[in-house]
Tab-separated table of N, CA and C in Angstrom:
chain	number	residue	atom	x	y	z
E	1	MET	N	-5.654	1.626	5.243
E	1	MET	CA	-5.986	0.591	4.275
E	1	MET	C	-5.742	-0.706	4.118
E	2	ALA	N	-7.137	-1.780	3.981
E	2	ALA	CA	-7.233	-2.728	4.271
E	2	ALA	C	-6.634	-3.127	3.113
E	3	LEU	N	-6.039	-4.112	1.818
E	3	LEU	CA	-5.603	-4.768	0.713
E	3	LEU	C	-6.523	-5.433	0.906
E	4	TYR	N	-8.693	-4.522	0.853
E	4	TYR	CA	-9.005	-5.953	-0.118
E	4	TYR	C	-10.004	-5.189	-0.607
E	5	VAL	N	-9.764	-5.223	-2.021
E	5	VAL	CA	-11.544	-4.395	-2.891
E	5	VAL	C	-12.423	-5.115	-3.086
E	6	PRO	N	-13.995	-4.343	-2.272
E	6	PRO	CA	-15.068	-6.004	-2.459
E	6	PRO	C	-14.988	-5.931	-3.725
E	7	GLY	N	-15.543	-7.684	-4.023
E	7	GLY	CA	-15.585	-8.041	-5.721
E	7	GLY	C	-15.258	-8.164	-6.587
E	8	LEU	N	-13.763	-8.159	-6.258
E	8	LEU	CA	-12.077	-8.389	-7.091
E	8	LEU	C	-11.631	-9.413	-6.721
E	9	LEU	N	-11.867	-10.593	-5.475
E	9	LEU	CA	-11.868	-11.501	-5.471
E	9	LEU	C	-13.092	-12.868	-5.314
E	10	PRO	N	-12.948	-13.942	-6.261
E	10	PRO	CA	-11.149	-14.536	-6.519
E	10	PRO	C	-10.647	-13.839	-8.369
E	11	ASP	N	-11.438	-13.377	-8.802
E	11	ASP	CA	-10.735	-13.113	-10.024
E	11	ASP	C	-9.260	-11.813	-10.310
E	12	LEU	N	-8.869	-11.504	-8.992
E	12	LEU	CA	-7.609	-10.842	-8.923
E	12	LEU	C	-6.944	-10.825	-7.257
E	13	ASP	N	-5.784	-10.459	-7.107
E	13	ASP	CA	-5.397	-10.036	-6.084
E	13	ASP	C	-4.514	-9.513	-5.461
E	14	PHE	N	-5.263	-8.924	-4.790
E	14	PHE	CA	-4.336	-6.838	-4.236
E	14	PHE	C	-3.132	-7.480	-4.811
E	15	ASP	N	-1.450	-7.593	-4.731
E	15	ASP	CA	-0.266	-7.222	-5.641
E	15	ASP	C	-0.990	-7.579	-6.969
E	16	GLU	N	-1.391	-7.935	-7.973
E	16	GLU	CA	-1.897	-8.425	-9.367
E	16	GLU	C	-2.593	-6.363	-9.521
E	17	VAL	N	-3.702	-5.824	-8.647
E	17	VAL	CA	-4.115	-4.991	-8.868
E	17	VAL	C	-3.271	-3.984	-8.054
E	18	ALA	N	-2.510	-3.792	-7.224
E	18	ALA	CA	-1.564	-2.865	-7.546
E	18	ALA	C	0.097	-2.414	-8.182
E	19	ALA	N	0.515	-3.485	-7.949
E	19	ALA	CA	1.283	-3.589	-9.894
E	19	ALA	C	0.215	-3.380	-10.991
E	20	ALA	N	-1.040	-3.152	-11.754
E	20	ALA	CA	-1.093	-2.743	-12.148
E	20	ALA	C	-1.865	-0.805	-12.691
E	21	LEU	N	-1.264	-0.286	-11.279
E	21	LEU	CA	-1.245	1.134	-11.216
E	21	LEU	C	-0.265	1.973	-11.011
E	22	ASP	N	-0.159	1.766	-12.309
E	22	ASP	CA	0.910	2.165	-12.720
E	22	ASP	C	0.713	3.791	-12.008
E	23	GLY	N	1.738	4.765	-12.409
E	23	GLY	CA	2.105	6.501	-12.283
E	23	GLY	C	0.765	6.345	-10.927
E	24	ARG	N	0.555	5.585	-10.178
E	24	ARG	CA	0.062	6.147	-8.682
E	24	ARG	C	0.388	5.323	-7.443
E	25	GLN	N	0.823	5.904	-6.321
E	25	GLN	CA	1.200	5.371	-5.259
E	25	GLN	C	0.499	4.651	-4.389
E	26	LEU	N	1.721	3.919	-3.108
E	26	LEU	CA	0.497	3.225	-2.379
E	26	LEU	C	1.029	4.279	-1.155
E	27	TYR	N	0.466	3.573	0.059
E	27	TYR	CA	1.224	4.047	1.271
E	27	TYR	C	0.244	2.854	2.374
E	28	VAL	N	1.955	1.701	2.421
E	28	VAL	CA	0.455	0.706	3.631
E	28	VAL	C	1.190	0.459	4.705
E	29	ILE	N	0.769	0.068	6.018
E	29	ILE	CA	0.808	0.195	6.600
E	29	ILE	C	0.439	-1.039	7.642
E	30	ALA	N	1.622	-2.003	7.628
E	30	ALA	CA	1.093	-3.583	8.042
E	30	ALA	C	1.845	-3.818	9.414
E	31	ALA	N	1.646	-4.537	10.175
E	31	ALA	CA	1.130	-5.291	11.641
E	31	ALA	C	1.615	-6.490	11.625
E	32	GLU	N	3.861	-6.596	11.205
E	32	GLU	CA	4.053	-7.920	11.863
E	32	GLU	C	3.376	-8.921	12.306
E	33	GLY	N	2.607	-8.576	13.612
E	33	GLY	CA	1.926	-10.052	14.188
E	33	GLY	C	0.436	-10.315	13.823
E	34	ASP	N	0.302	-9.599	11.887
E	34	ASP	CA	-1.887	-8.830	11.820
E	34	ASP	C	-2.140	-10.488	11.839
E	35	ALA	N	-3.154	-11.231	12.151
E	35	ALA	CA	-4.073	-12.273	11.339
E	35	ALA	C	-4.731	-12.505	11.141
E	36	ILE	N	-5.278	-11.074	10.970
E	36	ILE	CA	-6.023	-10.524	9.910
E	36	ILE	C	-5.151	-10.337	8.532
E	37	TYR	N	-4.485	-9.287	8.498
E	37	TYR	CA	-4.330	-9.315	7.030
E	37	TYR	C	-2.860	-10.025	7.086
E	38	PRO	N	-2.606	-11.404	6.456
E	38	PRO	CA	-0.335	-12.106	8.109
E	38	PRO	C	0.758	-10.809	6.307
E	39	VAL	N	1.341	-10.359	6.970
E	39	VAL	CA	1.974	-9.563	6.825
E	39	VAL	C	2.786	-10.192	5.552
E	40	GLU	N	2.683	-11.758	5.221
E	40	GLU	CA	3.595	-12.504	3.709
E	40	GLU	C	2.851	-11.469	2.841
E	41	GLY	N	1.640	-11.719	3.287
E	41	GLY	CA	0.462	-11.010	1.655
E	41	GLY	C	1.158	-9.649	1.683
E	42	VAL	N	1.546	-8.553	2.774
E	42	VAL	CA	1.715	-6.700	2.022
E	42	VAL	C	3.059	-6.599	1.217
E	43	ARG	N	4.240	-8.241	2.063
E	43	ARG	CA	5.661	-8.477	1.280
E	43	ARG	C	5.269	-8.774	0.096
E	44	LEU	N	4.380	-9.828	-0.154
E	44	LEU	CA	4.455	-10.286	-1.603
E	44	LEU	C	3.286	-8.722	-2.334
E	45	VAL	N	2.542	-7.447	-1.842
E	45	VAL	CA	2.554	-6.524	-2.666
E	45	VAL	C	4.020	-5.800	-2.913
E	46	GLU	N	4.627	-5.278	-1.973
E	46	GLU	CA	5.359	-4.860	-1.942
E	46	GLU	C	6.453	-5.037	-3.156
E	47	ARG	N	6.394	-6.704	-2.913
E	47	ARG	CA	7.642	-7.031	-4.286
E	47	ARG	C	6.870	-6.818	-5.472
E	48	ARG	N	5.691	-7.055	-5.685
E	48	ARG	CA	5.359	-6.825	-7.373
E	48	ARG	C	5.027	-5.439	-7.018
E	49	VAL	N	4.458	-4.590	-6.836
E	49	VAL	CA	4.573	-3.315	-7.353
E	49	VAL	C	5.797	-2.313	-6.649
E	50	LYS	N	7.266	-2.819	-6.208
E	50	LYS	CA	8.432	-2.406	-6.788
E	50	LYS	C	8.911	-3.208	-7.890
E	51	ALA	N	8.096	-4.486	-7.981
E	51	ALA	CA	8.597	-5.168	-9.310
E	51	ALA	C	8.234	-3.865	-10.964
E	52	ALA	N	6.894	-3.733	-10.116
E	52	ALA	CA	6.261	-3.539	-11.696
E	52	ALA	C	6.711	-1.390	-12.333
E	53	GLY	N	7.956	-1.464	-11.166
E	53	GLY	CA	8.706	-0.131	-12.237
E	53	GLY	C	8.153	1.014	-11.487
E	54	SER	N	7.536	1.525	-12.364
E	54	SER	CA	6.981	3.604	-11.747
E	54	SER	C	6.246	3.521	-10.794
E	55	ALA	N	5.695	2.839	-10.636
E	55	ALA	CA	4.459	2.131	-9.691
E	55	ALA	C	4.982	2.286	-8.936
E	56	ALA	N	6.410	2.195	-8.391
E	56	ALA	CA	6.769	1.271	-6.490
E	56	ALA	C	8.160	3.679	-6.658
E	57	LEU	N	7.849	4.227	-7.794
E	57	LEU	CA	8.488	5.723	-7.403
E	57	LEU	C	6.914	6.529	-6.271
E	58	GLY	N	8.021	6.799	-5.214
E	58	GLY	CA	6.703	6.974	-3.916
E	58	GLY	C	6.233	6.360	-3.378
E	59	SER	N	5.379	4.908	-3.221
E	59	SER	CA	4.974	4.505	-2.826
E	59	SER	C	5.815	4.023	-1.280
E	60	CYS	N	5.270	4.311	-0.076
E	60	CYS	CA	5.720	3.457	1.060
E	60	CYS	C	5.407	2.161	1.263
E	61	PHE	N	6.295	1.947	2.392
E	61	PHE	CA	5.483	-0.144	3.066
E	61	PHE	C	6.169	0.364	4.386
E	62	HIS	N	5.331	0.407	5.555
E	62	HIS	CA	5.571	0.424	6.258
E	62	HIS	C	5.065	-0.669	7.256
E	63	PHE	N	6.268	-1.866	7.984
E	63	PHE	CA	5.378	-2.700	8.794
E	63	PHE	C	6.361	-2.455	10.273
E	64	ILE	N	4.628	-2.689	11.344
E	64	ILE	CA	5.293	-2.153	12.584
E	64	ILE	C	4.251	-3.952	13.304
E	65	PRO	N	5.633	-3.538	14.414
E	65	PRO	CA	6.136	-4.566	15.443
E	65	PRO	C	4.106	-4.587	16.275
E	66	GLY	N	4.011	-6.196	16.576
E	66	GLY	CA	2.694	-6.619	17.272
E	66	GLY	C	1.623	-6.726	16.224
E	67	PRO	N	0.346	-6.894	16.501
E	67	PRO	CA	-0.269	-7.149	16.269
E	67	PRO	C	-2.064	-6.554	15.373
E	68	HIS	N	-2.868	-7.200	14.745
E	68	HIS	CA	-3.616	-6.540	14.043
E	68	HIS	C	-3.695	-5.249	15.538
E	69	ALA	N	-3.522	-3.289	14.863
E	69	ALA	CA	-4.722	-2.167	15.663
E	69	ALA	C	-3.904	-1.267	14.359
E	70	PHE	N	-4.805	-0.724	15.041
E	70	PHE	CA	-5.067	1.123	14.567
E	70	PHE	C	-3.541	1.648	15.007
E	71	ALA	N	-2.701	1.647	14.002
E	71	ALA	CA	-1.582	2.726	14.311
E	71	ALA	C	-1.654	4.293	14.024
E	72	THR	N	-1.977	4.678	14.759
E	72	THR	CA	-2.288	6.148	14.819
E	72	THR	C	-1.107	7.924	14.354
E	73	GLU	N	-0.657	6.702	14.715
E	73	GLU	CA	0.499	7.290	14.463
E	73	GLU	C	1.049	7.445	13.191
E	74	ARG	N	1.083	6.174	12.158
E	74	ARG	CA	1.291	5.605	11.135
E	74	ARG	C	0.117	5.817	10.324
E	75	VAL	N	-0.915	7.121	11.074
E	75	VAL	CA	-2.055	7.023	9.977
E	75	VAL	C	-1.786	8.449	10.412
E	76	VAL	N	-1.258	8.746	10.693
E	76	VAL	CA	-0.985	11.113	10.367
E	76	VAL	C	0.084	10.850	9.894
E	77	ASP	N	1.054	10.195	9.613
E	77	ASP	CA	2.329	10.283	8.336
E	77	ASP	C	1.541	10.207	7.239
E	78	GLY	N	0.477	8.514	6.968
E	78	GLY	CA	-0.071	8.739	6.072
E	78	GLY	C	-0.826	9.575	5.373
E	79	LEU	N	-1.552	10.188	6.379
E	79	LEU	CA	-2.744	12.054	5.628
E	79	LEU	C	-1.309	13.143	5.607
E	80	ARG	N	0.001	12.860	6.057
E	80	ARG	CA	0.491	13.911	6.009
E	80	ARG	C	1.790	13.716	4.168
E	81	TRP	N	1.664	12.440	3.504
E	81	TRP	CA	2.298	11.643	2.102
E	81	TRP	C	0.921	12.320	1.663
E	82	LEU	N	0.101	11.431	1.863
E	82	LEU	CA	-1.604	11.656	0.915
E	82	LEU	C	-1.336	13.457	0.417
E	83	LEU	N	-0.815	14.095	1.588
E	83	LEU	CA	-1.339	15.946	1.301
E	83	LEU	C	-0.169	16.065	0.524
E	84	SER	N	1.057	16.068	0.716
E	84	SER	CA	1.740	15.734	-0.219
E	84	SER	C	2.093	15.883	-1.129
E	85	SER	N	1.819	14.158	-1.954
E	85	SER	CA	2.022	14.179	-2.685
E	85	SER	C	0.344	14.643	-4.315
E	86	ARG	N	-0.249	15.091	-3.633
E	86	ARG	CA	-1.392	15.716	-4.210
E	86	ARG	C	-1.364	16.652	-4.543
E	87	GLU	N	0.323	17.560	-3.744
E	87	GLU	CA	0.252	18.977	-4.438
E	87	GLU	C	1.697	18.431	-5.197
E	88	ALA	N	2.351	17.481	-5.646
E	88	ALA	CA	3.609	17.176	-6.746
E	88	ALA	C	2.898	16.536	-7.705
E	89	PRO	N	3.453	16.234	-8.445
E	89	PRO	CA	2.692	15.946	-10.169
E	89	PRO	C	2.882	14.230	-9.909
E	90	HIS	N	1.999	13.583	-10.461
E	90	HIS	CA	2.367	12.012	-10.413
E	90	HIS	C	3.258	11.856	-11.560
E	91	PRO	N	3.927	10.603	-11.079
E	91	PRO	CA	5.140	10.599	-11.595
E	91	PRO	C	4.631	9.918	-13.192
E	92	PRO	N	5.096	9.978	-14.782
E	92	PRO	CA	4.260	10.043	-15.854
E	92	PRO	C	3.827	8.054	-16.040
E	93	SER	N	3.060	8.128	-16.824
E	93	SER	CA	2.294	6.285	-17.164
E	93	SER	C	3.310	6.178	-18.645
E	94	SER	N	3.873	4.789	-18.238
E	94	SER	CA	4.547	4.446	-18.900
E	94	SER	C	3.361	3.741	-19.798
E	95	SER	N	2.076	4.597	-20.079
E	95	SER	CA	1.166	3.866	-20.682
E	95	SER	C	0.652	4.190	-21.989
């Protein structure tokens, strides 16, 4: 997943969108040396999600060494996570 949702910019940044996903979980893979999606932005998203409280429950942020690349093993891990999270109930929404 890229940290970009078409049509939202310049009105919203992904860290604001992610923090607003109360009760939803994220699985994010980021490369430390990614020139397309700088890791500093992903770390900002991670901090905002964790600060949002319940949205952080079950969210996973994985940082891998190297440049932007398709990380097959991490994607497989993410698919396993997605399938297991669909079987478990989502955390209750605070709204």
